[in-house]
Amino acid sequence: MVPSLPRLLVTRKLPDEVEGRLAKSYDARLNCDDHSMADDEIVAAAKGCDGLLITSADNLRTDVIARLPAGVRIVATFSVGHEHINLTAARERGIAVTNTPDVLTDATADIAMLLILGAARGASWGERMIRENRWNSWSPVWPLGHDVSGRRLGIVGLGRIGQALAKRARGFGMELHYYNRREIDPALAHGARYHARLADMLPFCDYLSINCASTPKTRNLIDANTLALLPDGAILVNSARGDIVDDDALLDALKSGKLAAAGLDVFRGEPNIDPRYREIENVFLLPHLGSATLETRTPMGMRAADNLDAFFAGKRPRDLLT
């Protein structure tokens, strides 16, 4: 008798190569139309499943985990971040949780550098000028952006992505600074100067890039008090998580001129972002494109599948969080 395949709920549509692998190895319930599944739908669809493959857009916080069917033994998230999962609640229920580190480092660092360049050079309003047919002459004084080369960049969180950004910024001749929970091996810091306190680093930042994880300690880390410590006319970019930045404080700084511009790929409550961001010109907005390349999303799915395969084979998954 052929043993039955583990039943797996996949909450969003994944790259074809990934779904093909999952369909062969599992009794996979795929989300073919890629609709966003509400909490109740996830709980209902998980009935009879042994595992879930979810994304960062899915909510598996305490109440949802408590309602999952008893048969669910593993949750694999198609992301590095795991703030959308209550790890303590999962651990108490004996549910394993895995993520997908490493494979999206370069793609996300590319986006961080794009945010720096796009915000500095006014890419967003420049494109709108052309699309709205407002470009009617050339002027030596308008519109003007800001140089990136040779300027000072502060990185909040010098993990894998922060290090990859530092490597890219060195190519622009930027002077690098970083704030981290602890100082890292100088060989990995690409010449960046360590600051033990965020407040000590901020006055040295013409550009500030947010690259840390979202945790209870980092949520609203960037608020009115921290922004006030930046040089006037600084530029902030965020490719990490939206809740690290206080929206009211950031919008006030952009409108007052304290900040010259901002570049944002992540938002609090996305995709339902604060509508005020759409109303100002000096912010470069992207719809969470950090890992959004075919060359990255496919390996992310394969990494999640590797973790699932190991778990159901009775082995320890490579990226086990609980």
PDB file of C-alpha atoms in Angstrom:
ATOM      1  CA  MET A   1       0.000   0.000   0.000  1.00  0.00           C
ATOM      2  CA  VAL A   2       1.408   3.367  -1.057  1.00  0.00           C
ATOM      3  CA  PRO A   3       1.521   5.757   1.926  1.00  0.00           C
ATOM      4  CA  SER A   4      -0.589   8.875   1.537  1.00  0.00           C
ATOM      5  CA  LEU A   5       1.165  12.139   0.882  1.00  0.00           C
ATOM      6  CA  PRO A   6       1.140  14.839   3.574  1.00  0.00           C
ATOM      7  CA  ARG A   7      -1.637  17.321   2.922  1.00  0.00           C
ATOM      8  CA  LEU A   8      -0.395  20.890   2.509  1.00  0.00           C
ATOM      9  CA  LEU A   9      -2.312  24.165   2.336  1.00  0.00           C
ATOM     10  CA  VAL A  10      -0.549  26.797   0.209  1.00  0.00           C
ATOM     11  CA  THR A  11      -2.121  30.166   0.935  1.00  0.00           C
ATOM     12  CA  ARG A  12      -0.915  32.094  -2.144  1.00  0.00           C
ATOM     13  CA  LYS A  13       0.051  31.274  -5.710  1.00  0.00           C
ATOM     14  CA  LEU A  14       3.775  30.549  -5.983  1.00  0.00           C
ATOM     15  CA  PRO A  15       6.086  30.341  -9.022  1.00  0.00           C
ATOM     16  CA  ASP A  16       5.163  27.479 -11.364  1.00  0.00           C
ATOM     17  CA  GLU A  17       8.333  25.522 -10.670  1.00  0.00           C
ATOM     18  CA  VAL A  18       7.643  25.621  -6.944  1.00  0.00           C
ATOM     19  CA  GLU A  19       4.002  24.605  -7.296  1.00  0.00           C
ATOM     20  CA  GLY A  20       5.025  21.763  -9.592  1.00  0.00           C
ATOM     21  CA  ARG A  21       7.374  20.404  -6.949  1.00  0.00           C
ATOM     22  CA  LEU A  22       4.760  20.755  -4.212  1.00  0.00           C
ATOM     23  CA  ALA A  23       2.125  18.982  -6.324  1.00  0.00           C
ATOM     24  CA  LYS A  24       4.428  15.976  -6.742  1.00  0.00           C
ATOM     25  CA  SER A  25       5.510  15.710  -3.117  1.00  0.00           C
ATOM     26  CA  TYR A  26       2.279  16.641  -1.330  1.00  0.00           C
ATOM     27  CA  ASP A  27      -1.462  16.502  -1.489  1.00  0.00           C
ATOM     28  CA  ALA A  28      -1.288  20.228  -2.080  1.00  0.00           C
ATOM     29  CA  ARG A  29      -4.227  22.590  -1.848  1.00  0.00           C
ATOM     30  CA  LEU A  30      -3.068  25.433  -4.094  1.00  0.00           C
ATOM     31  CA  ASN A  31      -4.435  28.961  -4.315  1.00  0.00           C
ATOM     32  CA  CYS A  32      -4.724  29.067  -8.096  1.00  0.00           C
ATOM     33  CA  ASP A  33      -6.333  32.511  -8.343  1.00  0.00           C
ATOM     34  CA  ASP A  34      -3.894  34.021  -5.801  1.00  0.00           C
ATOM     35  CA  HIS A  35      -6.584  35.676  -3.710  1.00  0.00           C
ATOM     36  CA  SER A  36      -5.721  36.907  -0.244  1.00  0.00           C
ATOM     37  CA  MET A  37      -7.093  34.474   2.315  1.00  0.00           C
ATOM     38  CA  ALA A  38      -8.777  35.937   5.383  1.00  0.00           C
ATOM     39  CA  ASP A  39      -8.143  34.414   8.790  1.00  0.00           C
ATOM     40  CA  ASP A  40     -11.367  32.378   8.799  1.00  0.00           C
ATOM     41  CA  GLU A  41     -10.642  31.002   5.338  1.00  0.00           C
ATOM     42  CA  ILE A  42      -7.163  29.876   6.351  1.00  0.00           C
ATOM     43  CA  VAL A  43      -8.531  28.103   9.409  1.00  0.00           C
ATOM     44  CA  ALA A  44     -11.274  26.404   7.388  1.00  0.00           C
ATOM     45  CA  ALA A  45      -8.963  25.426   4.510  1.00  0.00           C
ATOM     46  CA  ALA A  46      -6.439  23.969   6.960  1.00  0.00           C
ATOM     47  CA  LYS A  47      -8.889  21.276   8.039  1.00  0.00           C
ATOM     48  CA  GLY A  48      -7.328  17.894   7.320  1.00  0.00           C
ATOM     49  CA  CYS A  49      -3.931  19.451   6.524  1.00  0.00           C
ATOM     50  CA  ASP A  50      -0.614  18.408   8.012  1.00  0.00           C
ATOM     51  CA  GLY A  51       1.168  21.624   7.146  1.00  0.00           C
ATOM     52  CA  LEU A  52       0.768  25.173   5.860  1.00  0.00           C
ATOM     53  CA  LEU A  53       2.923  27.143   3.448  1.00  0.00           C
ATOM     54  CA  ILE A  54       2.082  30.784   4.066  1.00  0.00           C
ATOM     55  CA  THR A  55       3.449  34.227   3.177  1.00  0.00           C
ATOM     56  CA  SER A  56       4.217  37.400   5.112  1.00  0.00           C
ATOM     57  CA  ALA A  57       0.798  38.727   4.068  1.00  0.00           C
ATOM     58  CA  ASP A  58      -0.965  36.028   6.103  1.00  0.00           C
ATOM     59  CA  ASN A  59      -1.877  36.494   9.743  1.00  0.00           C
ATOM     60  CA  LEU A  60      -0.892  33.641  12.020  1.00  0.00           C
ATOM     61  CA  ARG A  61      -0.902  35.511  15.244  1.00  0.00           C
ATOM     62  CA  THR A  62      -2.159  34.084  18.532  1.00  0.00           C
ATOM     63  CA  ASP A  63      -5.891  33.772  17.840  1.00  0.00           C
ATOM     64  CA  VAL A  64      -5.439  32.196  14.412  1.00  0.00           C
ATOM     65  CA  ILE A  65      -2.889  29.649  15.620  1.00  0.00           C
ATOM     66  CA  ALA A  66      -5.224  28.711  18.472  1.00  0.00           C
ATOM     67  CA  ARG A  67      -7.964  27.943  15.939  1.00  0.00           C
ATOM     68  CA  LEU A  68      -5.877  25.833  13.565  1.00  0.00           C
ATOM     69  CA  PRO A  69      -6.940  22.170  13.314  1.00  0.00           C
ATOM     70  CA  ALA A  70      -5.063  19.774  15.574  1.00  0.00           C
ATOM     71  CA  GLY A  71      -3.492  17.981  12.607  1.00  0.00           C
ATOM     72  CA  VAL A  72      -1.385  20.981  11.543  1.00  0.00           C
ATOM     73  CA  ARG A  73       2.200  20.206  12.559  1.00  0.00           C
ATOM     74  CA  ILE A  74       4.279  22.715  10.596  1.00  0.00           C
ATOM     75  CA  VAL A  75       3.989  26.232   9.189  1.00  0.00           C
ATOM     76  CA  ALA A  76       6.548  27.190   6.539  1.00  0.00           C
ATOM     77  CA  THR A  77       6.585  30.890   5.728  1.00  0.00           C
ATOM     78  CA  PHE A  78       7.639  32.132   2.307  1.00  0.00           C
ATOM     79  CA  SER A  79       9.630  34.988   3.843  1.00  0.00           C
ATOM     80  CA  VAL A  80      12.573  35.799   6.051  1.00  0.00           C
ATOM     81  CA  GLY A  81      10.506  37.909   8.434  1.00  0.00           C
ATOM     82  CA  HIS A  82       8.202  36.081  10.804  1.00  0.00           C
ATOM     83  CA  GLU A  83       6.495  38.876  12.736  1.00  0.00           C
ATOM     84  CA  HIS A  84       3.191  37.711  11.214  1.00  0.00           C
ATOM     85  CA  ILE A  85       3.462  34.456  13.191  1.00  0.00           C
ATOM     86  CA  ASN A  86       3.202  34.179  16.953  1.00  0.00           C
ATOM     87  CA  LEU A  87       6.136  31.858  17.555  1.00  0.00           C
ATOM     88  CA  THR A  88       5.325  31.403  21.234  1.00  0.00           C
ATOM     89  CA  ALA A  89       1.766  30.296  20.454  1.00  0.00           C
ATOM     90  CA  ALA A  90       3.059  27.936  17.753  1.00  0.00           C
ATOM     91  CA  ARG A  91       5.638  26.462  20.119  1.00  0.00           C
ATOM     92  CA  GLU A  92       3.004  25.900  22.814  1.00  0.00           C
ATOM     93  CA  ARG A  93       0.914  23.962  20.296  1.00  0.00           C
ATOM     94  CA  GLY A  94       3.887  21.947  19.116  1.00  0.00           C
ATOM     95  CA  ILE A  95       3.773  23.467  15.625  1.00  0.00           C
ATOM     96  CA  ALA A  96       7.141  23.802  13.877  1.00  0.00           C
ATOM     97  CA  VAL A  97       7.781  27.105  12.055  1.00  0.00           C
ATOM     98  CA  THR A  98      10.375  27.712   9.336  1.00  0.00           C
ATOM     99  CA  ASN A  99      11.370  30.685   7.175  1.00  0.00           C
ATOM    100  CA  THR A 100      13.505  31.323   4.061  1.00  0.00           C
ATOM    101  CA  PRO A 101      16.663  33.299   4.908  1.00  0.00           C
ATOM    102  CA  ASP A 102      19.671  33.950   2.662  1.00  0.00           C
ATOM    103  CA  VAL A 103      18.012  33.569  -0.741  1.00  0.00           C
ATOM    104  CA  LEU A 104      16.500  37.058  -0.901  1.00  0.00           C
ATOM    105  CA  THR A 105      19.466  39.028   0.435  1.00  0.00           C
ATOM    106  CA  ASP A 106      20.739  40.410  -2.875  1.00  0.00           C
ATOM    107  CA  ALA A 107      17.326  41.226  -4.335  1.00  0.00           C
ATOM    108  CA  THR A 108      16.300  43.160  -1.227  1.00  0.00           C
ATOM    109  CA  ALA A 109      19.620  44.991  -1.041  1.00  0.00           C
ATOM    110  CA  ASP A 110      19.147  45.989  -4.692  1.00  0.00           C
ATOM    111  CA  ILE A 111      15.766  47.482  -3.798  1.00  0.00           C
ATOM    112  CA  ALA A 112      17.286  49.361  -0.847  1.00  0.00           C
ATOM    113  CA  MET A 113      19.850  50.904  -3.200  1.00  0.00           C
ATOM    114  CA  LEU A 114      17.093  51.683  -5.698  1.00  0.00           C
ATOM    115  CA  LEU A 115      15.162  53.472  -2.953  1.00  0.00           C
ATOM    116  CA  ILE A 116      18.219  55.567  -2.124  1.00  0.00           C
ATOM    117  CA  LEU A 117      18.741  56.540  -5.760  1.00  0.00           C
ATOM    118  CA  GLY A 118      15.046  56.986  -6.525  1.00  0.00           C
ATOM    119  CA  ALA A 119      14.415  59.185  -3.507  1.00  0.00           C
ATOM    120  CA  ALA A 120      17.592  61.212  -3.978  1.00  0.00           C
ATOM    121  CA  ARG A 121      17.091  61.932  -7.667  1.00  0.00           C
ATOM    122  CA  GLY A 122      13.316  62.428  -7.642  1.00  0.00           C
ATOM    123  CA  ALA A 123      12.567  59.398  -9.812  1.00  0.00           C
ATOM    124  CA  SER A 124       8.919  59.314  -8.781  1.00  0.00           C
ATOM    125  CA  TRP A 125       8.047  62.920  -9.569  1.00  0.00           C
ATOM    126  CA  GLY A 126      10.288  62.853 -12.628  1.00  0.00           C
ATOM    127  CA  GLU A 127       8.312  59.998 -14.115  1.00  0.00           C
ATOM    128  CA  ARG A 128       5.024  61.689 -13.227  1.00  0.00           C
ATOM    129  CA  MET A 129       6.132  64.846 -15.052  1.00  0.00           C
ATOM    130  CA  ILE A 130       6.469  62.828 -18.246  1.00  0.00           C
ATOM    131  CA  ARG A 131       3.357  60.700 -17.800  1.00  0.00           C
ATOM    132  CA  GLU A 132       1.251  63.770 -17.001  1.00  0.00           C
ATOM    133  CA  ASN A 133       2.819  65.779 -19.847  1.00  0.00           C
ATOM    134  CA  ARG A 134       4.183  68.439 -17.472  1.00  0.00           C
ATOM    135  CA  TRP A 135       7.742  68.386 -18.832  1.00  0.00           C
ATOM    136  CA  ASN A 136       7.687  71.395 -21.122  1.00  0.00           C
ATOM    137  CA  SER A 137      11.203  72.826 -20.824  1.00  0.00           C
ATOM    138  CA  TRP A 138      14.681  72.276 -19.424  1.00  0.00           C
ATOM    139  CA  SER A 139      15.857  74.368 -16.496  1.00  0.00           C
ATOM    140  CA  PRO A 140      19.235  74.578 -14.763  1.00  0.00           C
ATOM    141  CA  VAL A 141      17.562  75.082 -11.366  1.00  0.00           C
ATOM    142  CA  TRP A 142      14.455  72.901 -11.402  1.00  0.00           C
ATOM    143  CA  PRO A 143      13.826  70.121 -10.661  1.00  0.00           C
ATOM    144  CA  LEU A 144      16.924  69.244  -8.653  1.00  0.00           C
ATOM    145  CA  GLY A 145      17.671  66.123  -6.626  1.00  0.00           C
ATOM    146  CA  HIS A 146      20.601  65.220  -4.414  1.00  0.00           C
ATOM    147  CA  ASP A 147      23.930  63.444  -4.900  1.00  0.00           C
ATOM    148  CA  VAL A 148      24.437  59.935  -3.568  1.00  0.00           C
ATOM    149  CA  SER A 149      28.116  59.471  -4.378  1.00  0.00           C
ATOM    150  CA  GLY A 150      30.400  60.434  -1.528  1.00  0.00           C
ATOM    151  CA  ARG A 151      27.577  61.087   0.947  1.00  0.00           C
ATOM    152  CA  ARG A 152      27.125  59.493   4.384  1.00  0.00           C
ATOM    153  CA  LEU A 153      24.880  56.438   4.779  1.00  0.00           C
ATOM    154  CA  GLY A 154      23.687  55.075   8.122  1.00  0.00           C
ATOM    155  CA  ILE A 155      22.346  51.525   8.150  1.00  0.00           C
ATOM    156  CA  VAL A 156      20.024  50.375  10.924  1.00  0.00           C
ATOM    157  CA  GLY A 157      20.644  46.641  11.184  1.00  0.00           C
ATOM    158  CA  LEU A 158      23.806  45.230   9.589  1.00  0.00           C
ATOM    159  CA  GLY A 159      22.588  41.683   9.054  1.00  0.00           C
ATOM    160  CA  ARG A 160      22.718  39.878   5.718  1.00  0.00           C
ATOM    161  CA  ILE A 161      20.735  42.529   3.826  1.00  0.00           C
ATOM    162  CA  GLY A 162      22.402  45.445   5.583  1.00  0.00           C
ATOM    163  CA  GLN A 163      25.823  44.033   4.709  1.00  0.00           C
ATOM    164  CA  ALA A 164      24.797  43.546   1.081  1.00  0.00           C
ATOM    165  CA  LEU A 165      23.578  47.148   0.956  1.00  0.00           C
ATOM    166  CA  ALA A 166      26.860  48.340   2.461  1.00  0.00           C
ATOM    167  CA  LYS A 167      28.727  46.505  -0.290  1.00  0.00           C
ATOM    168  CA  ARG A 168      26.645  48.260  -2.939  1.00  0.00           C
ATOM    169  CA  ALA A 169      26.948  51.665  -1.287  1.00  0.00           C
ATOM    170  CA  ARG A 170      30.732  51.333  -1.238  1.00  0.00           C
ATOM    171  CA  GLY A 171      30.540  51.300  -5.024  1.00  0.00           C
ATOM    172  CA  PHE A 172      29.091  54.813  -4.818  1.00  0.00           C
ATOM    173  CA  GLY A 173      31.910  55.961  -2.558  1.00  0.00           C
ATOM    174  CA  MET A 174      29.563  56.462   0.378  1.00  0.00           C
ATOM    175  CA  GLU A 175      30.876  56.888   3.910  1.00  0.00           C
ATOM    176  CA  LEU A 176      29.255  54.063   5.886  1.00  0.00           C
ATOM    177  CA  HIS A 177      27.950  53.933   9.445  1.00  0.00           C
ATOM    178  CA  TYR A 178      25.824  51.319  11.162  1.00  0.00           C
ATOM    179  CA  TYR A 179      23.790  50.727  14.287  1.00  0.00           C
ATOM    180  CA  ASN A 180      23.307  47.126  15.353  1.00  0.00           C
ATOM    181  CA  ARG A 181      22.572  45.154  18.509  1.00  0.00           C
ATOM    182  CA  ARG A 182      26.281  44.376  18.611  1.00  0.00           C
ATOM    183  CA  GLU A 183      29.379  45.122  16.583  1.00  0.00           C
ATOM    184  CA  ILE A 184      30.023  42.612  13.801  1.00  0.00           C
ATOM    185  CA  ASP A 185      33.268  41.277  12.380  1.00  0.00           C
ATOM    186  CA  PRO A 186      34.922  44.251  10.607  1.00  0.00           C
ATOM    187  CA  ALA A 187      35.573  41.970   7.626  1.00  0.00           C
ATOM    188  CA  LEU A 188      31.786  41.819   7.094  1.00  0.00           C
ATOM    189  CA  ALA A 189      31.106  45.511   7.676  1.00  0.00           C
ATOM    190  CA  HIS A 190      32.608  46.811   4.399  1.00  0.00           C
ATOM    191  CA  GLY A 191      34.349  49.630   6.232  1.00  0.00           C
ATOM    192  CA  ALA A 192      31.240  50.821   8.081  1.00  0.00           C
ATOM    193  CA  ARG A 193      31.788  52.503  11.435  1.00  0.00           C
ATOM    194  CA  TYR A 194      29.893  50.933  14.358  1.00  0.00           C
ATOM    195  CA  HIS A 195      27.690  52.970  16.688  1.00  0.00           C
ATOM    196  CA  ALA A 196      26.429  51.332  19.878  1.00  0.00           C
ATOM    197  CA  ARG A 197      23.564  53.850  20.148  1.00  0.00           C
ATOM    198  CA  LEU A 198      21.246  54.865  17.329  1.00  0.00           C
ATOM    199  CA  ALA A 199      21.208  58.437  18.614  1.00  0.00           C
ATOM    200  CA  ASP A 200      24.976  58.617  18.228  1.00  0.00           C
ATOM    201  CA  MET A 201      24.841  57.550  14.573  1.00  0.00           C
ATOM    202  CA  LEU A 202      22.004  59.746  13.325  1.00  0.00           C
ATOM    203  CA  PRO A 203      23.899  63.060  13.114  1.00  0.00           C
ATOM    204  CA  PHE A 204      26.302  61.366  10.661  1.00  0.00           C
ATOM    205  CA  CYS A 205      23.557  60.269   8.239  1.00  0.00           C
ATOM    206  CA  ASP A 206      22.806  62.116   5.031  1.00  0.00           C
ATOM    207  CA  TYR A 207      20.944  58.910   4.192  1.00  0.00           C
ATOM    208  CA  LEU A 208      19.356  56.508   6.677  1.00  0.00           C
ATOM    209  CA  SER A 209      18.416  52.987   5.574  1.00  0.00           C
ATOM    210  CA  ILE A 210      16.188  50.752   7.703  1.00  0.00           C
ATOM    211  CA  ASN A 211      17.306  47.123   7.401  1.00  0.00           C
ATOM    212  CA  CYS A 212      16.485  45.604  10.791  1.00  0.00           C
ATOM    213  CA  ALA A 213      13.803  43.069  11.692  1.00  0.00           C
ATOM    214  CA  SER A 214      10.433  44.113  13.066  1.00  0.00           C
ATOM    215  CA  THR A 215      10.357  43.215  16.757  1.00  0.00           C
ATOM    216  CA  PRO A 216       8.658  44.713  19.804  1.00  0.00           C
ATOM    217  CA  LYS A 217      11.862  46.688  20.412  1.00  0.00           C
ATOM    218  CA  THR A 218      12.147  48.088  16.876  1.00  0.00           C
ATOM    219  CA  ARG A 219       8.506  48.972  16.202  1.00  0.00           C
ATOM    220  CA  ASN A 220       8.264  52.769  15.963  1.00  0.00           C
ATOM    221  CA  LEU A 221      12.029  52.941  16.438  1.00  0.00           C
ATOM    222  CA  ILE A 222      12.080  55.760  13.906  1.00  0.00           C
ATOM    223  CA  ASP A 223       9.873  58.418  15.455  1.00  0.00           C
ATOM    224  CA  ALA A 224       9.874  62.192  15.785  1.00  0.00           C
ATOM    225  CA  ASN A 225      12.694  62.107  18.322  1.00  0.00           C
ATOM    226  CA  THR A 226      15.005  60.017  16.161  1.00  0.00           C
ATOM    227  CA  LEU A 227      14.212  61.952  12.990  1.00  0.00           C
ATOM    228  CA  ALA A 228      15.058  65.196  14.785  1.00  0.00           C
ATOM    229  CA  LEU A 229      18.627  63.942  15.258  1.00  0.00           C
ATOM    230  CA  LEU A 230      19.235  63.584  11.521  1.00  0.00           C
ATOM    231  CA  PRO A 231      20.877  66.448   9.614  1.00  0.00           C
ATOM    232  CA  ASP A 232      18.392  68.775   7.950  1.00  0.00           C
ATOM    233  CA  GLY A 233      17.675  67.582   4.428  1.00  0.00           C
ATOM    234  CA  ALA A 234      18.497  63.935   5.131  1.00  0.00           C
ATOM    235  CA  ILE A 235      16.834  61.124   3.179  1.00  0.00           C
ATOM    236  CA  LEU A 236      15.279  58.028   4.763  1.00  0.00           C
ATOM    237  CA  VAL A 237      14.622  54.698   3.040  1.00  0.00           C
ATOM    238  CA  ASN A 238      12.881  51.605   4.380  1.00  0.00           C
ATOM    239  CA  SER A 239      13.030  48.154   2.798  1.00  0.00           C
ATOM    240  CA  ALA A 240      12.557  46.242   6.062  1.00  0.00           C
ATOM    241  CA  ARG A 241       9.091  46.512   7.657  1.00  0.00           C
ATOM    242  CA  GLY A 242       6.647  49.398   7.739  1.00  0.00           C
ATOM    243  CA  ASP A 243       5.936  49.340  11.467  1.00  0.00           C
ATOM    244  CA  ILE A 244       9.523  50.282  12.301  1.00  0.00           C
ATOM    245  CA  VAL A 245       8.720  53.849  11.214  1.00  0.00           C
ATOM    246  CA  ASP A 246       6.117  56.126  12.798  1.00  0.00           C
ATOM    247  CA  ASP A 247       4.049  57.321   9.828  1.00  0.00           C
ATOM    248  CA  ASP A 248       2.929  60.574  11.439  1.00  0.00           C
ATOM    249  CA  ALA A 249       6.496  61.524  12.302  1.00  0.00           C
ATOM    250  CA  LEU A 250       7.812  60.644   8.857  1.00  0.00           C
ATOM    251  CA  LEU A 251       5.068  62.536   7.038  1.00  0.00           C
ATOM    252  CA  ASP A 252       5.588  65.600   9.227  1.00  0.00           C
ATOM    253  CA  ALA A 253       9.343  65.507   8.523  1.00  0.00           C
ATOM    254  CA  LEU A 254       8.757  65.238   4.774  1.00  0.00           C
ATOM    255  CA  LYS A 255       6.236  68.074   4.719  1.00  0.00           C
ATOM    256  CA  SER A 256       8.313  70.386   6.918  1.00  0.00           C
ATOM    257  CA  GLY A 257      11.504  69.880   4.924  1.00  0.00           C
ATOM    258  CA  LYS A 258      13.354  68.265   7.813  1.00  0.00           C
ATOM    259  CA  LEU A 259      13.745  65.346   5.409  1.00  0.00           C
ATOM    260  CA  ALA A 260      14.409  66.096   1.766  1.00  0.00           C
ATOM    261  CA  ALA A 261      12.823  62.834   0.641  1.00  0.00           C
ATOM    262  CA  ALA A 262      12.046  59.244   1.524  1.00  0.00           C
ATOM    263  CA  GLY A 263      11.991  55.944  -0.330  1.00  0.00           C
ATOM    264  CA  LEU A 264       9.581  53.277   0.922  1.00  0.00           C
ATOM    265  CA  ASP A 265       9.076  49.683  -0.178  1.00  0.00           C
ATOM    266  CA  VAL A 266       7.219  48.617   2.982  1.00  0.00           C
ATOM    267  CA  PHE A 267       4.316  50.108   4.903  1.00  0.00           C
ATOM    268  CA  ARG A 268       2.345  49.679   8.062  1.00  0.00           C
ATOM    269  CA  GLY A 269      -0.887  47.796   7.275  1.00  0.00           C
ATOM    270  CA  GLU A 270       0.089  47.182   3.647  1.00  0.00           C
ATOM    271  CA  PRO A 271      -1.423  47.095   1.095  1.00  0.00           C
ATOM    272  CA  ASN A 272      -3.749  49.556   2.838  1.00  0.00           C
ATOM    273  CA  ILE A 273      -1.122  52.248   3.265  1.00  0.00           C
ATOM    274  CA  ASP A 274      -1.567  55.664   4.819  1.00  0.00           C
ATOM    275  CA  PRO A 275      -3.185  57.647   1.948  1.00  0.00           C
ATOM    276  CA  ARG A 276      -1.193  60.765   2.839  1.00  0.00           C
ATOM    277  CA  TYR A 277       1.877  59.234   1.191  1.00  0.00           C
ATOM    278  CA  ARG A 278       0.128  59.484  -2.183  1.00  0.00           C
ATOM    279  CA  GLU A 279      -0.386  63.207  -1.738  1.00  0.00           C
ATOM    280  CA  ILE A 280       3.239  64.348  -1.400  1.00  0.00           C
ATOM    281  CA  GLU A 281       5.860  64.617  -4.123  1.00  0.00           C
ATOM    282  CA  ASN A 282       9.048  63.919  -2.184  1.00  0.00           C
ATOM    283  CA  VAL A 283       8.481  60.250  -1.468  1.00  0.00           C
ATOM    284  CA  PHE A 284       9.450  57.379  -3.785  1.00  0.00           C
ATOM    285  CA  LEU A 285       6.966  54.524  -3.308  1.00  0.00           C
ATOM    286  CA  LEU A 286       7.224  50.853  -4.260  1.00  0.00           C
ATOM    287  CA  PRO A 287       4.684  48.055  -3.508  1.00  0.00           C
ATOM    288  CA  HIS A 288       6.909  45.756  -1.397  1.00  0.00           C
ATOM    289  CA  LEU A 289       9.134  44.605  -4.250  1.00  0.00           C
ATOM    290  CA  GLY A 290      12.102  43.624  -2.063  1.00  0.00           C
ATOM    291  CA  SER A 291      12.324  39.981  -3.139  1.00  0.00           C
ATOM    292  CA  ALA A 292      10.168  40.337  -6.245  1.00  0.00           C
ATOM    293  CA  THR A 293      12.335  38.789  -8.946  1.00  0.00           C
ATOM    294  CA  LEU A 294      11.806  35.443 -10.597  1.00  0.00           C
ATOM    295  CA  GLU A 295      15.392  34.549  -9.748  1.00  0.00           C
ATOM    296  CA  THR A 296      14.644  35.115  -6.053  1.00  0.00           C
ATOM    297  CA  ARG A 297      11.031  34.068  -5.524  1.00  0.00           C
ATOM    298  CA  THR A 298      11.602  30.612  -7.040  1.00  0.00           C
ATOM    299  CA  PRO A 299      14.525  29.797  -4.700  1.00  0.00           C
ATOM    300  CA  MET A 300      12.452  31.129  -1.789  1.00  0.00           C
ATOM    301  CA  GLY A 301       9.742  28.629  -2.603  1.00  0.00           C
ATOM    302  CA  MET A 302      12.285  25.850  -3.016  1.00  0.00           C
ATOM    303  CA  ARG A 303      13.821  26.723   0.351  1.00  0.00           C
ATOM    304  CA  ALA A 304      10.371  26.503   1.960  1.00  0.00           C
ATOM    305  CA  ALA A 305       9.820  23.146   0.229  1.00  0.00           C
ATOM    306  CA  ASP A 306      13.201  21.902   1.476  1.00  0.00           C
ATOM    307  CA  ASN A 307      12.132  22.702   5.026  1.00  0.00           C
ATOM    308  CA  LEU A 308       8.817  20.902   4.566  1.00  0.00           C
ATOM    309  CA  ASP A 309      10.508  17.858   3.014  1.00  0.00           C
ATOM    310  CA  ALA A 310      12.949  17.607   5.906  1.00  0.00           C
ATOM    311  CA  PHE A 311      10.203  17.896   8.497  1.00  0.00           C
ATOM    312  CA  PHE A 312       7.991  15.215   6.973  1.00  0.00           C
ATOM    313  CA  ALA A 313      11.040  12.960   6.557  1.00  0.00           C
ATOM    314  CA  GLY A 314      11.582  13.147  10.300  1.00  0.00           C
ATOM    315  CA  LYS A 315      14.636  15.417  10.021  1.00  0.00           C
ATOM    316  CA  ARG A 316      15.323  18.847  11.461  1.00  0.00           C
ATOM    317  CA  PRO A 317      14.483  21.576   8.921  1.00  0.00           C
ATOM    318  CA  ARG A 318      17.387  23.819   8.009  1.00  0.00           C
ATOM    319  CA  ASP A 319      15.525  27.006   8.919  1.00  0.00           C
ATOM    320  CA  LEU A 320      13.611  25.895  12.014  1.00  0.00           C
ATOM    321  CA  LEU A 321      12.402  28.785  14.179  1.00  0.00           C
ATOM    322  CA  THR A 322      10.428  26.788  16.760  1.00  0.00           C
TER     323      THR A 322
END
